[in-house]
mmCIF file of C-alpha atoms in Angstrom:
data_model
loop_
_atom_site.group_PDB
_atom_site.id
_atom_site.type_symbol
_atom_site.label_atom_id
_atom_site.label_comp_id
_atom_site.label_asym_id
_atom_site.label_seq_id
_atom_site.Cartn_x
_atom_site.Cartn_y
_atom_site.Cartn_z
ATOM 1 C CA ASP A 1 13.665 33.256 -8.056
ATOM 2 C CA ARG A 2 11.404 32.579 -10.405
ATOM 3 C CA VAL A 3 7.898 34.114 -10.637
ATOM 4 C CA TYR A 4 4.968 32.427 -10.502
ATOM 5 C CA THR A 5 1.509 33.365 -12.757
ATOM 6 C CA THR A 6 -1.710 32.748 -12.830
ATOM 7 C CA GLU A 7 -1.145 30.510 -16.005
ATOM 8 C CA ASP A 8 1.209 28.796 -14.593
ATOM 9 C CA SER A 9 -1.440 28.321 -10.953
ATOM 10 C CA LEU A 10 -4.231 26.825 -13.478
ATOM 11 C CA PHE A 11 -1.573 24.272 -15.337
ATOM 12 C CA GLN A 12 -0.682 23.183 -11.656
ATOM 13 C CA TYR A 13 -4.779 22.553 -10.931
ATOM 14 C CA LYS A 14 -5.331 21.604 -14.195
ATOM 15 C CA HIS A 15 -2.606 19.000 -13.478
ATOM 16 C CA PHE A 16 -4.012 17.913 -10.240
ATOM 17 C CA TYR A 17 -7.689 17.566 -11.616
ATOM 18 C CA GLU A 18 -6.657 15.580 -13.312
ATOM 19 C CA GLN A 19 -4.581 13.706 -10.981
ATOM 20 C CA ILE A 20 -7.262 12.583 -8.642
ATOM 21 C CA SER A 21 -10.397 12.497 -11.041
ATOM 22 C CA LYS A 22 -9.067 10.352 -13.116
ATOM 23 C CA LYS A 23 -9.489 6.083 -13.134
ATOM 24 C CA ASN A 24 -6.925 4.948 -11.566
ATOM 25 C CA VAL A 25 -6.437 1.088 -12.576
ATOM 26 C CA ILE A 26 -4.872 -0.512 -9.092
ATOM 27 C CA ALA A 27 -2.872 -3.764 -9.185
ATOM 28 C CA ILE A 28 -2.751 -6.204 -6.750
ATOM 29 C CA ASN A 29 -0.290 -9.100 -6.982
ATOM 30 C CA LYS A 30 -2.240 -12.281 -6.228
ATOM 31 C CA LYS A 31 -0.143 -13.968 -3.598
ATOM 32 C CA THR A 32 1.517 -12.741 -0.387
ATOM 33 C CA PHE A 33 4.765 -12.596 -0.663
ATOM 34 C CA LEU A 34 7.352 -13.844 2.829
ATOM 35 C CA ILE A 35 9.212 -11.360 5.050
ATOM 36 C CA ASN A 36 12.641 -12.684 6.052
ATOM 37 C CA GLU A 37 13.901 -10.622 8.521
ATOM 38 C CA TYR A 38 14.101 -7.874 10.686
ATOM 39 C CA LYS A 39 15.357 -6.873 13.528
ATOM 40 C CA ILE A 40 14.207 -4.213 15.955
ATOM 41 C CA ARG A 41 15.901 -0.996 15.947
ATOM 42 C CA PRO A 42 16.478 1.476 18.970
ATOM 43 C CA ASP A 43 15.063 4.234 16.510
ATOM 44 C CA ASP A 44 11.873 1.703 15.926
ATOM 45 C CA CYS A 45 8.728 3.445 17.275
ATOM 46 C CA ASP A 46 7.833 1.758 20.912
ATOM 47 C CA GLU A 47 4.674 -0.378 19.256
ATOM 48 C CA PHE A 48 7.735 -2.711 17.471
ATOM 49 C CA LYS A 49 9.346 -2.744 20.121
ATOM 50 C CA ASN A 50 6.446 -3.692 22.265
ATOM 51 C CA ASN A 51 4.988 -6.013 20.169
ATOM 52 C CA SER A 52 7.941 -7.807 18.628
ATOM 53 C CA ALA A 53 6.731 -11.223 19.045
ATOM 54 C CA LEU A 54 3.955 -10.667 16.380
ATOM 55 C CA ILE A 55 7.410 -9.702 13.775
ATOM 56 C CA SER A 56 9.027 -12.639 14.962
ATOM 57 C CA GLN A 57 5.218 -14.078 13.928
ATOM 58 C CA LEU A 58 5.381 -12.438 10.705
ATOM 59 C CA ILE A 59 8.384 -13.398 9.668
ATOM 60 C CA ALA A 60 8.227 -17.295 10.719
ATOM 61 C CA THR A 61 5.139 -17.521 8.536
ATOM 62 C CA LYS A 62 6.002 -19.603 5.315
ATOM 63 C CA LYS A 63 3.084 -19.944 3.947
ATOM 64 C CA ILE A 64 1.951 -17.960 1.024
ATOM 65 C CA GLU A 65 -1.694 -17.181 0.813
ATOM 66 C CA GLU A 66 -4.114 -15.306 -1.936
ATOM 67 C CA ILE A 67 -5.570 -12.417 -2.301
ATOM 68 C CA ASP A 68 -8.898 -12.677 -3.433
ATOM 69 C CA LEU A 69 -10.291 -9.326 -4.961
ATOM 70 C CA ALA A 70 -14.150 -9.978 -4.470
ATOM 71 C CA LYS A 71 -13.232 -9.031 -0.767
ATOM 72 C CA ILE A 72 -11.821 -5.696 -1.218
ATOM 73 C CA HIS A 73 -13.594 -2.865 -0.984
ATOM 74 C CA LEU A 74 -13.030 0.736 -2.962
ATOM 75 C CA THR A 75 -14.424 3.758 -1.768
ATOM 76 C CA LYS A 76 -13.913 6.125 -3.503
ATOM 77 C CA LYS A 77 -17.166 6.992 -5.109
ATOM 78 C CA ARG A 78 -17.593 10.861 -5.190
ATOM 79 C CA ARG A 79 -19.902 12.710 -7.456
ATOM 80 C CA ALA A 80 -16.990 13.918 -10.164
ATOM 81 C CA PHE A 81 -14.629 11.273 -10.180
ATOM 82 C CA LYS A 82 -14.788 7.493 -11.955
ATOM 83 C CA GLN A 83 -14.328 4.439 -9.395
ATOM 84 C CA ASP A 84 -11.076 2.887 -9.389
ATOM 85 C CA SER A 85 -10.524 -0.615 -11.058
ATOM 86 C CA LEU A 86 -8.676 -3.795 -9.200
ATOM 87 C CA ILE A 87 -7.514 -6.065 -11.546
ATOM 88 C CA TYR A 88 -4.869 -8.736 -10.480
ATOM 89 C CA TYR A 89 -0.626 -8.556 -11.338
ATOM 90 C CA ASP A 90 -0.355 -12.016 -13.768
ATOM 91 C CA GLU A 91 2.778 -13.148 -15.617
ATOM 92 C CA SER A 92 1.359 -11.097 -18.998
ATOM 93 C CA LEU A 93 1.751 -7.884 -17.364
ATOM 94 C CA LYS A 94 5.135 -9.237 -15.688
ATOM 95 C CA LYS A 95 6.393 -10.556 -19.071
ATOM 96 C CA SER A 96 5.877 -6.815 -21.142
ATOM 97 C CA PRO A 97 8.296 -4.444 -21.647
ATOM 98 C CA SER A 98 7.157 -1.322 -19.495
ATOM 99 C CA SER A 99 6.258 -4.191 -16.908
ATOM 100 C CA GLY A 100 2.868 -3.293 -17.411
ATOM 101 C CA PHE A 101 3.383 -0.178 -15.889
ATOM 102 C CA ASN A 102 1.860 1.482 -18.713
ATOM 103 C CA LYS A 103 -1.598 -0.386 -17.961
ATOM 104 C CA MET A 104 -1.798 0.306 -14.533
ATOM 105 C CA ASP A 105 -1.434 3.473 -12.134
ATOM 106 C CA ILE A 106 -0.173 1.691 -8.558
ATOM 107 C CA LEU A 107 0.675 -1.997 -7.854
ATOM 108 C CA PHE A 108 0.538 -2.880 -4.696
ATOM 109 C CA SER A 109 1.660 -6.501 -2.487
ATOM 110 C CA PHE A 110 0.832 -7.506 1.002
ATOM 111 C CA SER A 111 2.394 -9.496 3.280
ATOM 112 C CA ASN A 112 0.731 -12.231 5.312
ATOM 113 C CA ILE A 113 -1.210 -10.359 8.688
ATOM 114 C CA SER A 114 0.553 -11.296 11.814
ATOM 115 C CA PHE A 115 -2.072 -10.870 14.694
ATOM 116 C CA ASN A 116 -2.228 -11.178 19.021
ATOM 117 C CA LYS A 117 -4.533 -13.398 20.350
ATOM 118 C CA GLU A 118 -7.111 -10.886 20.794
ATOM 119 C CA TYR A 119 -7.250 -9.918 17.225
ATOM 120 C CA ASP A 120 -6.565 -6.450 18.096
ATOM 121 C CA LYS A 121 -3.184 -5.441 17.486
ATOM 122 C CA ALA A 122 -1.563 -6.326 13.685
ATOM 123 C CA VAL A 123 1.662 -6.224 11.912
ATOM 124 C CA ILE A 124 1.608 -6.336 7.926
ATOM 125 C CA SER A 125 4.257 -5.002 5.535
ATOM 126 C CA ILE A 126 3.101 -3.714 2.357
ATOM 127 C CA GLY A 127 4.961 -3.263 -0.895
ATOM 128 C CA VAL A 128 3.614 0.077 -3.646
ATOM 129 C CA LEU A 129 4.787 0.680 -7.170
ATOM 130 C CA PHE A 130 4.339 3.318 -9.453
ATOM 131 C CA SER A 131 7.473 1.822 -11.654
ATOM 132 C CA ARG A 132 10.063 -0.572 -11.988
ATOM 133 C CA LEU A 133 12.248 1.486 -10.238
ATOM 134 C CA ASP A 134 9.858 3.962 -7.842
ATOM 135 C CA GLY A 135 8.666 2.208 -4.849
ATOM 136 C CA ILE A 136 8.801 1.577 -0.905
ATOM 137 C CA SER A 137 8.597 -1.247 1.131
ATOM 138 C CA THR A 138 6.735 -0.596 4.642
ATOM 139 C CA LEU A 139 6.304 -2.777 7.922
ATOM 140 C CA VAL A 140 3.305 -1.218 9.315
ATOM 141 C CA TYR A 141 1.576 -1.810 12.907
ATOM 142 C CA LEU A 142 -2.352 -1.439 13.795
ATOM 143 C CA GLU A 143 -4.442 -1.725 16.169
ATOM 144 C CA LYS A 144 -8.043 -2.363 16.393
ATOM 145 C CA LYS A 145 -10.028 0.492 17.963
ATOM 146 C CA ASN A 146 -13.874 0.732 18.078
ATOM 147 C CA PHE A 147 -14.222 -1.520 15.148
ATOM 148 C CA HIS A 148 -11.096 0.080 12.880
ATOM 149 C CA TRP A 149 -8.092 -0.567 12.491
ATOM 150 C CA GLU A 150 -5.391 2.847 12.729
ATOM 151 C CA ILE A 151 -1.810 2.592 11.860
ATOM 152 C CA LYS A 152 -0.285 3.218 15.107
ATOM 153 C CA CYS A 153 3.473 3.246 13.175
ATOM 154 C CA SER A 154 4.625 2.230 10.256
ATOM 155 C CA LYS A 155 8.726 2.006 8.899
ATOM 156 C CA VAL A 156 10.387 2.052 5.951
ATOM 157 C CA LEU A 157 12.110 -1.035 4.912
ATOM 158 C CA SER A 158 13.838 0.204 1.433
ATOM 159 C CA ILE A 159 12.574 2.761 -1.095
ATOM 160 C CA SER A 160 13.891 1.996 -5.195
#
């Protein structure tokens, strides 16, 4: 067993503080991606099972949309912290040796969103990458309650 010292704790605190207080560069793919297939599984949450039509609608969508960064508002505005910045993940970043991960902290990709008729339930797939081989994609089910969207269920689709 290792004995931790005050120096270890201070190092961890400093590292944590630097990570949380630094300005993050968040990249977003400019276009949505398509979902080709998803089959409801027995271990899926009830929300997926009860709203399989939303998932089918998402899969059937073949239109790729453009994402407008101007419509995304960041809320991290605490005094001690710098405002994060949003950029598009473009061809010049894709072609660089590190795929641009030396110039950004995180890359998000989004599918289109599938809504029910009342626009109070939705399904979307989200991809998150921290480096070329460090990422995850999830299918997310949301419900609108009191004018705010809440994540009710999510399912990991892939991990790299």
